[in-house]
Each structure stands twice: as structure tokens, then as C-alpha cells.
mmCIF file of C-alpha atoms in Angstrom:
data_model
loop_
_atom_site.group_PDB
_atom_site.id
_atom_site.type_symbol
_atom_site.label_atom_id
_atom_site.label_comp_id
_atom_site.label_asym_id
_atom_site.label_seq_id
_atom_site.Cartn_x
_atom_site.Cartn_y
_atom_site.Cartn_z
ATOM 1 C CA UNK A 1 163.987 -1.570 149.845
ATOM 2 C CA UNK A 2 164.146 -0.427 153.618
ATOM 3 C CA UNK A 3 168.318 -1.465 153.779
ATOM 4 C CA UNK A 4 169.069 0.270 150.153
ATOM 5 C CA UNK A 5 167.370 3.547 151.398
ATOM 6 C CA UNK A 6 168.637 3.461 154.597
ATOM 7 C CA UNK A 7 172.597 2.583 152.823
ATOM 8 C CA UNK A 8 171.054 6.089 150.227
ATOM 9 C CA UNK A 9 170.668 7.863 153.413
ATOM 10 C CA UNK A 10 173.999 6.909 155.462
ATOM 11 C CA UNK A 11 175.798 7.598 152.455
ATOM 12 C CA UNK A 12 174.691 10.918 151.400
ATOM 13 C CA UNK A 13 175.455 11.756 155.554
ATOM 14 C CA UNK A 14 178.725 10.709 156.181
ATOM 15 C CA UNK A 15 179.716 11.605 152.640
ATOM 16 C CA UNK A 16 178.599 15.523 153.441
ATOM 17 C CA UNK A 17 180.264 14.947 156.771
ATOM 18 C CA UNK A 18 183.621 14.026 155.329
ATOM 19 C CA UNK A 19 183.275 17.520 152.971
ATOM 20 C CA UNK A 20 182.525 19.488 155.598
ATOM 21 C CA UNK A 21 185.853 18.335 157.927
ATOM 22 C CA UNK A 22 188.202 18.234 155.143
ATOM 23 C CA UNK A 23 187.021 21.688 154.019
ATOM 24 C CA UNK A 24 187.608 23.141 157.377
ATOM 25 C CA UNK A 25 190.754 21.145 158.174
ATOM 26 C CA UNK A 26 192.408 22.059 155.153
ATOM 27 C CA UNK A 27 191.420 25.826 154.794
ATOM 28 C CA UNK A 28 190.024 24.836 151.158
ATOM 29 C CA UNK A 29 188.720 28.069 149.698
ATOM 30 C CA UNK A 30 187.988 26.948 146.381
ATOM 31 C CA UNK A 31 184.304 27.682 144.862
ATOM 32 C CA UNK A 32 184.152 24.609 142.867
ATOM 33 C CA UNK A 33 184.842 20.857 143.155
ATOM 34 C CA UNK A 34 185.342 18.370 141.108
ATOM 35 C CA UNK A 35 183.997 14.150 141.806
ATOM 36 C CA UNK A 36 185.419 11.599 140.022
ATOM 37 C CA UNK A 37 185.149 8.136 141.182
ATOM 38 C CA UNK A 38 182.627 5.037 141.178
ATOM 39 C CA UNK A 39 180.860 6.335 144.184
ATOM 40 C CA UNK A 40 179.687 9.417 142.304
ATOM 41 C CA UNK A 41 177.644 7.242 139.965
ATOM 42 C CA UNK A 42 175.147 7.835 142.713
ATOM 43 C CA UNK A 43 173.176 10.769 141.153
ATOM 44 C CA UNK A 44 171.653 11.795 144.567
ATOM 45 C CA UNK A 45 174.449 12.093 146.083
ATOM 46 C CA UNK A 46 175.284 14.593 143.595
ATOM 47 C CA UNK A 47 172.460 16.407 144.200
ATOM 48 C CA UNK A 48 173.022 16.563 148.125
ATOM 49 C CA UNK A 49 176.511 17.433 147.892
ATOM 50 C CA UNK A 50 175.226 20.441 145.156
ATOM 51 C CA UNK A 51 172.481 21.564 147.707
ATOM 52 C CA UNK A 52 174.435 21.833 150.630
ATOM 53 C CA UNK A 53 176.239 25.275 149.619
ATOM 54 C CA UNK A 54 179.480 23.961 150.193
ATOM 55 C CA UNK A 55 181.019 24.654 147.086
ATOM 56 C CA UNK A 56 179.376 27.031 144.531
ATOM 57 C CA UNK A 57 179.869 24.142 141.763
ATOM 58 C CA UNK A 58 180.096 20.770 142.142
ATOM 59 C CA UNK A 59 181.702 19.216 138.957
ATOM 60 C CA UNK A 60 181.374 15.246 138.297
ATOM 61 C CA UNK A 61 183.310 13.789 135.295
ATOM 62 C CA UNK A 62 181.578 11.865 132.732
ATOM 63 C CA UNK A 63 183.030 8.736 133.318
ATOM 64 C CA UNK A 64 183.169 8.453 137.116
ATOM 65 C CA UNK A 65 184.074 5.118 137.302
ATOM 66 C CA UNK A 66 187.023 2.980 136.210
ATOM 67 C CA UNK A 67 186.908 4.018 132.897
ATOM 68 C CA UNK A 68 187.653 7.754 133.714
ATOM 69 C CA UNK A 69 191.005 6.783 134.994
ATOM 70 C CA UNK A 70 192.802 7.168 131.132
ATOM 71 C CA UNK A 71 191.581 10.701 131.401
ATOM 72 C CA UNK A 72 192.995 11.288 134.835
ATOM 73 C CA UNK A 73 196.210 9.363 133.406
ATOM 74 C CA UNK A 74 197.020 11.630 130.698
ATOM 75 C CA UNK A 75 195.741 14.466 132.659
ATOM 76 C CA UNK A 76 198.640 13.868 134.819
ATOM 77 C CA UNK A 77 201.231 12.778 132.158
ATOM 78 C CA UNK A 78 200.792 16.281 130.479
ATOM 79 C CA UNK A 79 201.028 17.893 133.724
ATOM 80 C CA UNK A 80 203.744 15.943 135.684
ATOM 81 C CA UNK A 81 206.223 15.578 132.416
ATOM 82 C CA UNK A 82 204.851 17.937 129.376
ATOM 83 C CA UNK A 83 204.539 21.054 131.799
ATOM 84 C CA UNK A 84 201.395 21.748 130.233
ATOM 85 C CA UNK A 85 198.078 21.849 131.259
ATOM 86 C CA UNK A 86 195.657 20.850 128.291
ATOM 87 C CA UNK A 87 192.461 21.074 130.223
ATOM 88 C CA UNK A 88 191.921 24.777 130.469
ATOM 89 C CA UNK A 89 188.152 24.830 130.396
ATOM 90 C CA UNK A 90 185.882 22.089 130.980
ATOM 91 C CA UNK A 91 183.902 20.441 127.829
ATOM 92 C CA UNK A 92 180.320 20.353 127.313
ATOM 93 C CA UNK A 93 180.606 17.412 125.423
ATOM 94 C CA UNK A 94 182.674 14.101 125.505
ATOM 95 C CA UNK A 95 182.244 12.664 121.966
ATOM 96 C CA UNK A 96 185.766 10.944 122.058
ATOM 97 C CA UNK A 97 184.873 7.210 120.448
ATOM 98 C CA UNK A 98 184.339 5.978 117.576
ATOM 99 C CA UNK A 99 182.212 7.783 114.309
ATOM 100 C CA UNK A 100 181.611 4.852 111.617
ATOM 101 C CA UNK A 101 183.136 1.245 110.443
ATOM 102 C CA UNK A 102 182.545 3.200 106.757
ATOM 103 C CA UNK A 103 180.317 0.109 105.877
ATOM 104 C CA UNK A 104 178.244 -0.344 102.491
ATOM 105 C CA UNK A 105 175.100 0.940 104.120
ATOM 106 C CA UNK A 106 173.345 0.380 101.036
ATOM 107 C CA UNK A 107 174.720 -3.201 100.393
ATOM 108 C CA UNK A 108 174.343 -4.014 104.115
ATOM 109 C CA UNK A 109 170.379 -2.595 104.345
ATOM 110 C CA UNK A 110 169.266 -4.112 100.382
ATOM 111 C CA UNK A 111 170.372 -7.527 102.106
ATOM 112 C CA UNK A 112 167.938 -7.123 105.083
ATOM 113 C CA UNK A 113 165.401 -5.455 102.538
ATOM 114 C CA UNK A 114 165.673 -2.610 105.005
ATOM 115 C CA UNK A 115 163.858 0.751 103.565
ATOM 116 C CA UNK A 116 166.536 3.441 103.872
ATOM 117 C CA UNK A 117 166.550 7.135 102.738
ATOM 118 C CA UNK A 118 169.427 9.836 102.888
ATOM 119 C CA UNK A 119 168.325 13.058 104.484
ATOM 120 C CA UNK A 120 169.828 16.489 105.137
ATOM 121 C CA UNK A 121 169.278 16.911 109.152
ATOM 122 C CA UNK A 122 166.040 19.298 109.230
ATOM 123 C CA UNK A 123 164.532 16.172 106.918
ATOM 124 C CA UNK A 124 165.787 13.656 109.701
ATOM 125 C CA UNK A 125 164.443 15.324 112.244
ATOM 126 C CA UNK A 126 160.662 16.477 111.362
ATOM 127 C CA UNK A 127 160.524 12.922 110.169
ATOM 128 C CA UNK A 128 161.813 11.789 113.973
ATOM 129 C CA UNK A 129 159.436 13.704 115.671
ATOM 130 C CA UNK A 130 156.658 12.645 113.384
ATOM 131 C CA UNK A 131 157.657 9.464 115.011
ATOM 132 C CA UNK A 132 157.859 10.492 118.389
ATOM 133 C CA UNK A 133 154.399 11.915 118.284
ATOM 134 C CA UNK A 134 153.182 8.318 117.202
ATOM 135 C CA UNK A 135 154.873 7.237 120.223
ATOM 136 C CA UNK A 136 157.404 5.031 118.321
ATOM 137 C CA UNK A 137 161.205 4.473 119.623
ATOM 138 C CA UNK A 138 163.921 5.659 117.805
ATOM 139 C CA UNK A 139 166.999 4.940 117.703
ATOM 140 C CA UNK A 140 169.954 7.102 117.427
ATOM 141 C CA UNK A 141 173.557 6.621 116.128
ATOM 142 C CA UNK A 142 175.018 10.006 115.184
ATOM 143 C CA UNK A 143 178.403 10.802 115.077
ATOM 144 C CA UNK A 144 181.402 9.850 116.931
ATOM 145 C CA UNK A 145 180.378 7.870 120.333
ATOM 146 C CA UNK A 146 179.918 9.183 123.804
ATOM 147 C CA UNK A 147 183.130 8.650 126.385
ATOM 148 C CA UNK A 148 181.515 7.323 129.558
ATOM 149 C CA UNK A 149 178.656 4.984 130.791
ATOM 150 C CA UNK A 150 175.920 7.767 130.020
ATOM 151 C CA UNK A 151 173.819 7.750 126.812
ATOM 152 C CA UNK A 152 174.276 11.104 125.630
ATOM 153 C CA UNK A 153 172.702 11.996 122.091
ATOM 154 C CA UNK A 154 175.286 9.905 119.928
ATOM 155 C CA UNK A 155 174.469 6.505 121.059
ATOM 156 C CA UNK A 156 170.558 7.254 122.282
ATOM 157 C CA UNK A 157 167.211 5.614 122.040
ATOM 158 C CA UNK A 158 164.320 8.366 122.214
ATOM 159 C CA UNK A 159 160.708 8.484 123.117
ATOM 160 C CA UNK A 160 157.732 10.344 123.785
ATOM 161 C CA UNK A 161 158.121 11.243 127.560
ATOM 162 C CA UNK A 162 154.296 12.302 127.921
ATOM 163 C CA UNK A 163 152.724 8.718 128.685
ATOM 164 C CA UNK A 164 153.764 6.700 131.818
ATOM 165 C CA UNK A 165 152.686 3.672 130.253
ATOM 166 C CA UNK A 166 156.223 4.375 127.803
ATOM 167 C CA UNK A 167 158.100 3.207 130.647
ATOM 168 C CA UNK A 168 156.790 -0.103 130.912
ATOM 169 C CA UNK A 169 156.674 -0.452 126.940
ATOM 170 C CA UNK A 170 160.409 0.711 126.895
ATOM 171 C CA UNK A 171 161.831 -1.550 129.124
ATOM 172 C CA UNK A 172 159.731 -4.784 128.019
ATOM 173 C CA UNK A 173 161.420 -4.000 124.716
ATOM 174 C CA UNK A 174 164.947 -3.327 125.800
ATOM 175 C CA UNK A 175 164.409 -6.292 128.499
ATOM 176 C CA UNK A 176 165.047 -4.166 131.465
ATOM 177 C CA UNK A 177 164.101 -4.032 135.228
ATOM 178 C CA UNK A 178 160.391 -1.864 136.023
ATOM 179 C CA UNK A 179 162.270 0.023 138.429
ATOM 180 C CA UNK A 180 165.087 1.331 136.002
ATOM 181 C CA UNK A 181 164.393 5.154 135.619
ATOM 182 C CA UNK A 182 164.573 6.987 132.114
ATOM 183 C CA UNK A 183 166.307 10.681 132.369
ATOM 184 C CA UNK A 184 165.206 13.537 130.312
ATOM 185 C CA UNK A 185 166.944 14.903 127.159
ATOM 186 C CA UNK A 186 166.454 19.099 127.480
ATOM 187 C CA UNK A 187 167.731 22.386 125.695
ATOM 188 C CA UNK A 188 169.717 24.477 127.257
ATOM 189 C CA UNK A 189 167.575 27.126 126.804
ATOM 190 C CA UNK A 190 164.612 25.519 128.412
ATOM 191 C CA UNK A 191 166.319 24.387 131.562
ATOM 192 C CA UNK A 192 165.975 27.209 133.790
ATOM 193 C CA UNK A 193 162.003 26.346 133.292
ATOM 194 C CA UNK A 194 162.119 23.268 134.281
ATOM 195 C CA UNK A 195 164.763 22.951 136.946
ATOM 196 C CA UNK A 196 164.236 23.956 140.310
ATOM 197 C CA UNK A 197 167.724 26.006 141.291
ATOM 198 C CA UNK A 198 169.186 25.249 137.820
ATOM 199 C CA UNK A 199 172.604 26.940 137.262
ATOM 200 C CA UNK A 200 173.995 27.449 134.097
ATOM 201 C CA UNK A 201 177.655 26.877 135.149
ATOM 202 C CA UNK A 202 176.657 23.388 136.097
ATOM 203 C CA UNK A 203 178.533 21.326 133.518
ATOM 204 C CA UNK A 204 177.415 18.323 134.901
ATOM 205 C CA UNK A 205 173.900 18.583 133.773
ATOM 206 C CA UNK A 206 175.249 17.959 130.350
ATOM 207 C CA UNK A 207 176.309 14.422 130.968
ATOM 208 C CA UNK A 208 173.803 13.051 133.422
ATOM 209 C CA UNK A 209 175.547 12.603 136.687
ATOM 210 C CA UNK A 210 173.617 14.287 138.786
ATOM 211 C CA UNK A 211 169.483 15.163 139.702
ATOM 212 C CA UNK A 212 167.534 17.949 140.104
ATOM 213 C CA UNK A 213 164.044 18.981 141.944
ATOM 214 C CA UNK A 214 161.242 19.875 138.741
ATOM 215 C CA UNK A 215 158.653 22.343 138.540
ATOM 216 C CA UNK A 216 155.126 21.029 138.250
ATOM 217 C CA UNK A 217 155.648 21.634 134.030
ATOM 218 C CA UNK A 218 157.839 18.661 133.602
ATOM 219 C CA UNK A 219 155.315 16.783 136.025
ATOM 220 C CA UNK A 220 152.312 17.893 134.228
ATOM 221 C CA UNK A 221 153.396 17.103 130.150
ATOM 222 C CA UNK A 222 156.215 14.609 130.408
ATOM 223 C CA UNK A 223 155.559 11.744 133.867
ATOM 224 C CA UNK A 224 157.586 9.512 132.142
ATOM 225 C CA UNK A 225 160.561 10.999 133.330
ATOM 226 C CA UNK A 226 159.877 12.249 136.750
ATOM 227 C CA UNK A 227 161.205 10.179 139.744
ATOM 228 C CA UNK A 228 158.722 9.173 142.410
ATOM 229 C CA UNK A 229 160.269 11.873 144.668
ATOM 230 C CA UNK A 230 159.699 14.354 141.612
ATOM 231 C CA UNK A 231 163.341 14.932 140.739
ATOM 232 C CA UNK A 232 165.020 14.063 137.213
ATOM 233 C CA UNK A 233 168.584 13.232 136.004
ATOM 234 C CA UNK A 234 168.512 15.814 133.094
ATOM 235 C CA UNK A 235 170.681 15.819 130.010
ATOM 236 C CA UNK A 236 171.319 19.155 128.867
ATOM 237 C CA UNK A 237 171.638 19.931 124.747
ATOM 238 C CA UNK A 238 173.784 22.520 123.514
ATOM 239 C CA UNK A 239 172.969 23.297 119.318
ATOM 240 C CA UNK A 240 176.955 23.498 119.075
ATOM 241 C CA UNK A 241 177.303 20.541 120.715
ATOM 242 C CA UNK A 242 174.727 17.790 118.971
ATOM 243 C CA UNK A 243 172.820 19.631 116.320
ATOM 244 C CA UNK A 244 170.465 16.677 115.384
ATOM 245 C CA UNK A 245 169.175 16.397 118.801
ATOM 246 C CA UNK A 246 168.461 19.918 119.100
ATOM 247 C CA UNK A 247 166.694 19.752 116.379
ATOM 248 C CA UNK A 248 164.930 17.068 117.376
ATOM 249 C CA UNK A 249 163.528 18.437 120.651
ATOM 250 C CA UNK A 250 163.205 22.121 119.128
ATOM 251 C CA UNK A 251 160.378 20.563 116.418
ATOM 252 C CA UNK A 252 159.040 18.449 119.253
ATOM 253 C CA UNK A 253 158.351 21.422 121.432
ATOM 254 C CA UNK A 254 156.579 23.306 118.633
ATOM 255 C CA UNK A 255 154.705 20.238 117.969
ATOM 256 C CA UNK A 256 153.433 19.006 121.522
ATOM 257 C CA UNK A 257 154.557 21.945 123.581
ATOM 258 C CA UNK A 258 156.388 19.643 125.728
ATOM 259 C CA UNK A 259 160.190 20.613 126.622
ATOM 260 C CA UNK A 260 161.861 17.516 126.433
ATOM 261 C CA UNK A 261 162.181 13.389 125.198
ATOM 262 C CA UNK A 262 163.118 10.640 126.930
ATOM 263 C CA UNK A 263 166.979 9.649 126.652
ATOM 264 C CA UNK A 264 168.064 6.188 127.449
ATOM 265 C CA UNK A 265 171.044 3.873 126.346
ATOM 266 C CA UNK A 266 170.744 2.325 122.875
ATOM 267 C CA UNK A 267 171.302 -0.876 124.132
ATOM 268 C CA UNK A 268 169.295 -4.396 125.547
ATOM 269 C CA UNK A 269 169.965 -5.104 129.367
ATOM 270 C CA UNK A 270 173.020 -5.935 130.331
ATOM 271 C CA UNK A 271 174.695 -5.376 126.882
ATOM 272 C CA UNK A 272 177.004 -2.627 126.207
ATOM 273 C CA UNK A 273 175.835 0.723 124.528
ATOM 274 C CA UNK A 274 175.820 -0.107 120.263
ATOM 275 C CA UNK A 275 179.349 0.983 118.888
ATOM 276 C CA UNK A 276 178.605 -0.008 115.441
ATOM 277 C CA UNK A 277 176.037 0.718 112.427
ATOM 278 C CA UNK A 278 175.575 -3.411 112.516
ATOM 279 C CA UNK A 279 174.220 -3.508 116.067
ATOM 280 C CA UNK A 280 172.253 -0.764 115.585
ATOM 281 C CA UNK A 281 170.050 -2.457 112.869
ATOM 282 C CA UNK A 282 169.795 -5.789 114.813
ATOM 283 C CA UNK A 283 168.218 -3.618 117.290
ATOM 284 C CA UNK A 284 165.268 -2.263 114.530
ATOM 285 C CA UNK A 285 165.223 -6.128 113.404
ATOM 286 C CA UNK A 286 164.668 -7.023 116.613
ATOM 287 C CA UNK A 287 162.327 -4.512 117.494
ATOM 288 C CA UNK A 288 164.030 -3.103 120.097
ATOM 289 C CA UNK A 289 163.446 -0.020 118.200
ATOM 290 C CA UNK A 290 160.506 1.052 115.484
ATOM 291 C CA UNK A 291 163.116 3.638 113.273
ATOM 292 C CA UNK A 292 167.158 4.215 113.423
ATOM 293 C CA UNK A 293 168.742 6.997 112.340
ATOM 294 C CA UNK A 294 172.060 6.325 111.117
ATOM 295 C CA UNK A 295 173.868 9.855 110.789
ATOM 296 C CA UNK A 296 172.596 10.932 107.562
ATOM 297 C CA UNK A 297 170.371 8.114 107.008
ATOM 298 C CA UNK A 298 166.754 7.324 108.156
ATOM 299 C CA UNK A 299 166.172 3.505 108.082
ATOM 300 C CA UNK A 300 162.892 1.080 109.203
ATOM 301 C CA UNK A 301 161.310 -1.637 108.318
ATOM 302 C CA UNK A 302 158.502 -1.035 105.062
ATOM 303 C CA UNK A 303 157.420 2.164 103.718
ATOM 304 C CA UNK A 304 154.106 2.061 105.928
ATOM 305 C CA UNK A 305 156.366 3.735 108.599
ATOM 306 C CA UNK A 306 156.186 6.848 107.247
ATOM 307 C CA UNK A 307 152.486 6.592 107.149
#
């Protein structure tokens, strides 16, 4: 523990260092920046680089690591031979994968003697958060698939944030390390509540690549999700941009009064996120999760679920 914090520390130094000479040295009057790389996976960092004033926004692409490079590729492919520039204004979303193999859901679920029930989205998501309440998980696959490493609404597992003892449930069933942190899902309007110095222009709150300091609300109703040195890595929900999940944490609010859920990969440890309807309900068979949502579908185990 002593030689990873002390490695958190040097980095987040010489790191601020390096801005601060090449700003200088270069004359670079720019108010924003933009990361990109596998060292900005460090969500700390992030916030460091944000505090220190140097830039009035600091911008970190969704997928910071190795898998961001395609982006960066045709970024400069449209640039360098196409003499246009595509990216005029930065996205609050990245919902680029896949939506649905189109499989026989009803086939499919009859053979597992699955219960499953097709619901408009206000349906899906008063019977989510009657769920949550109960302190079940749920899983999420809605739409097409986030772009990135970060779980971001389309690929999610949810829970109720207001127990610490969730963490420890949560990661027995997923199989994960005690010391592997769970961010916050949050609307957009409730942000500026709950986030010390929060700043609407920053984008990258939206895709979970960087933390924030909370106020003592977020400490208070939801523990779950608040780091030791009571900071969070929030996800920020737009309506336009993920509808269900809005929905989700707008009828949780009016039901517990607490402003957001916990967010976390649909996934076991050291597998990667669910791409497919399939993997999805393995996970409820293997009680990873207690009820899936499968875009317009709710789907568990027997109708005393529901109860």
C-alpha cells in the first residue's frame, strides 16, 4: 500500500510538472485540454490535473487506452486526406457497439423457463426501482453498447447505493477484489448538488474518467459509493442521452430521496463487459444478478420477484 501511494503521489507531481513546462515553453494559450492515453485511466490524476487551474477544461476520451487509438485513427484520416473535420463538438455519449443478435427472446427464455414480460419504459423502470428499493441487482442491457472500458448505462449492473454492506454483497457475487470501488450513476440536473466544484462543461463526467470531492449529501444517503478520501468517479445522465436510466434514477429519487445508484460493469471479474442478450441471462442464472432488463423486456427467475 505504502509503494502504490507513494507511485499515486510521484505521478500526479511530475505529471503536473511536465504541464506546467510545456505550457510555458510552448506559449499554449488554449483553455481546454484534451488526455488520451493509458496513463489517464488514473482517475486522480484527472482530478489533480482539473484542480490545478491550468486549463479551464480538462477533457479525457472515453477510451483512454489502446482501444481509443481507431478513434484517433480516423480522426486523423478525415483530417490529413478528407480535409474535413467530423468532430466539431464533443459527444455526451459513446454508444458506438453493438444493439442486439435479434435472437428469439421468447424461444431462448421458454427454454430456461425464464419469466419474461414486455414493457413500455415508464413500466420497466418503476418495476426496476421497486427492485432497487429491495436492494436487489439489476442488470442492464439497453441499446447499442458503450465504446470504451467504462460501464456506462447500456451495459450496467445497478444497485441501491445507500448500504455499505452492498459493496461486499456486489463483489462476492460478481467475484471481485474488496478493494474495487463502485462509481455513482447521477442526473445531470442533480450534479451541481452533489459535486464539490462541478462544471457543467466537463464532458468527462459523463464517461467516468475522472473524480470529484462530494458534499456531505452523497456521504450521508448513498456510502456505498464514496471513496475513503470522500471523492467519487461520477457518471453523469443526460434524458437525451439514455432515457431508461434517467428514468430509473428520477423514480428512485422520488422514492428514497437519494440522488443516485450504483453503476458498475455488467460483467464477472476478469471477463469482458456482456455484448450479447445470451451472456446477459447466464448472469441472472447464475445469480450474478436478481432481474435483467433486456431493452424492452423485464426478465427473472419466478413470478415471486415481483412480490
Amino acid at each position: 500500500e505504502d509503494i502504490c501511494s507513494s507511485l499515486q503521489t510521484w505521478s500526479e507531481n511530475i505529471f503536473l510538472d511536465f504541464l506546467k513546462f510545456y505550457k510555458k515553453k510552448l506559449n499554449i494559450k488554449n483553455k481546454s485540454i484534451l488526455l488520451s492515453g493509458g496513463f489517464f485511466a488514473n482517475v486522480v490524476i484527472n482530478q489533480r490535473i482539473r484542480e490545478s487551474k491550468l486549463f479551464e477544461n480538462v477533457y479525457v476520451t472515453p477510451n483512454m487506452g489502446d482501444g481509443g487509438l481507431t478513434l484517433g485513427g480516423c480522426y486523423l484520416e478525415s483530417n490529413d486526406y478528407l480535409k474535413k473535420k467530423y468532430f466539431k463538438k464533443v459527444r455526451k455519449n459513446v454508444y458506438f457497439g453493438p444493439e442486439t443478435k435479434n435472437l428469439n427472446l421468447n424461444k431462448v427464455l421458454n427454454d430456461k423457463k425464464l419469466v419474461f414480460k414486455k414493457k413500455n419504459i415508464e413500466e420497466i423502470s418503476s418495476l426496476v426501482v421497486e427492485q432497487l428499493v429491495n436492494n436487489k441487482i439489476i442488470g442492464i442491457f439497453y441499446g447499442r453498447m458503450e465504446y470504451g472500458p467504462r460501464a456506462l448505462g447500456a451495459r450496467s449492473i445497478l444497485a441501491n447505493p445507500s448500504d455499505d454492506n452492498i459493496n461486499e454483497i456486489l463483489n462476492k457475487r460478481l467475484g471481485r477484489s474488496e478493494f474495487m470501488p463502485f462509481g455513482p450513476m447521477i442526473r445531470d440536473i442533480d450534479a451541481k448538488k452533489i459535486l464539490k466544484d462541478y462544471n457543467n462543461k466537463d464532458i468527462s463526467t459523463y464517461f467516468m474518467t475522472t473524480t470529484y470531492n462530494v458534499k456531505k449529501i452523497l456521504q450521508n444517503k448513498a456510502p456505498a459509493i464514496v471513496h475513503l478520501d470522500k471523492t467519487v468517479r461520477p457518471q453523469i445522465i443526460n434524458f437525451d442521452e439514455n432515457r431508461l436510466c434517467y428514468k430509473i434514477l428520477d423514480k428512485f429519487y422520488q422514492k428514497t430521496k437519494i440522488p443516485a445508484l450504483i453503476n458498475t460493469s455488467f460483467n464477472s471479474h476478469e471477463e469482458p463487459i456482456i455484448m450479447n442478450e445470451i451472456d446477459a441471462i447466464k448472469c441472472l442464472e447464475l445469480n450474478i444478478i436478481d432481474f435483467l432488463v433486456i431493452n424492452e423486456c423485464v426478465i427473472y427467475k419466478n413470478n415471486d420477484d415481483l412480490t
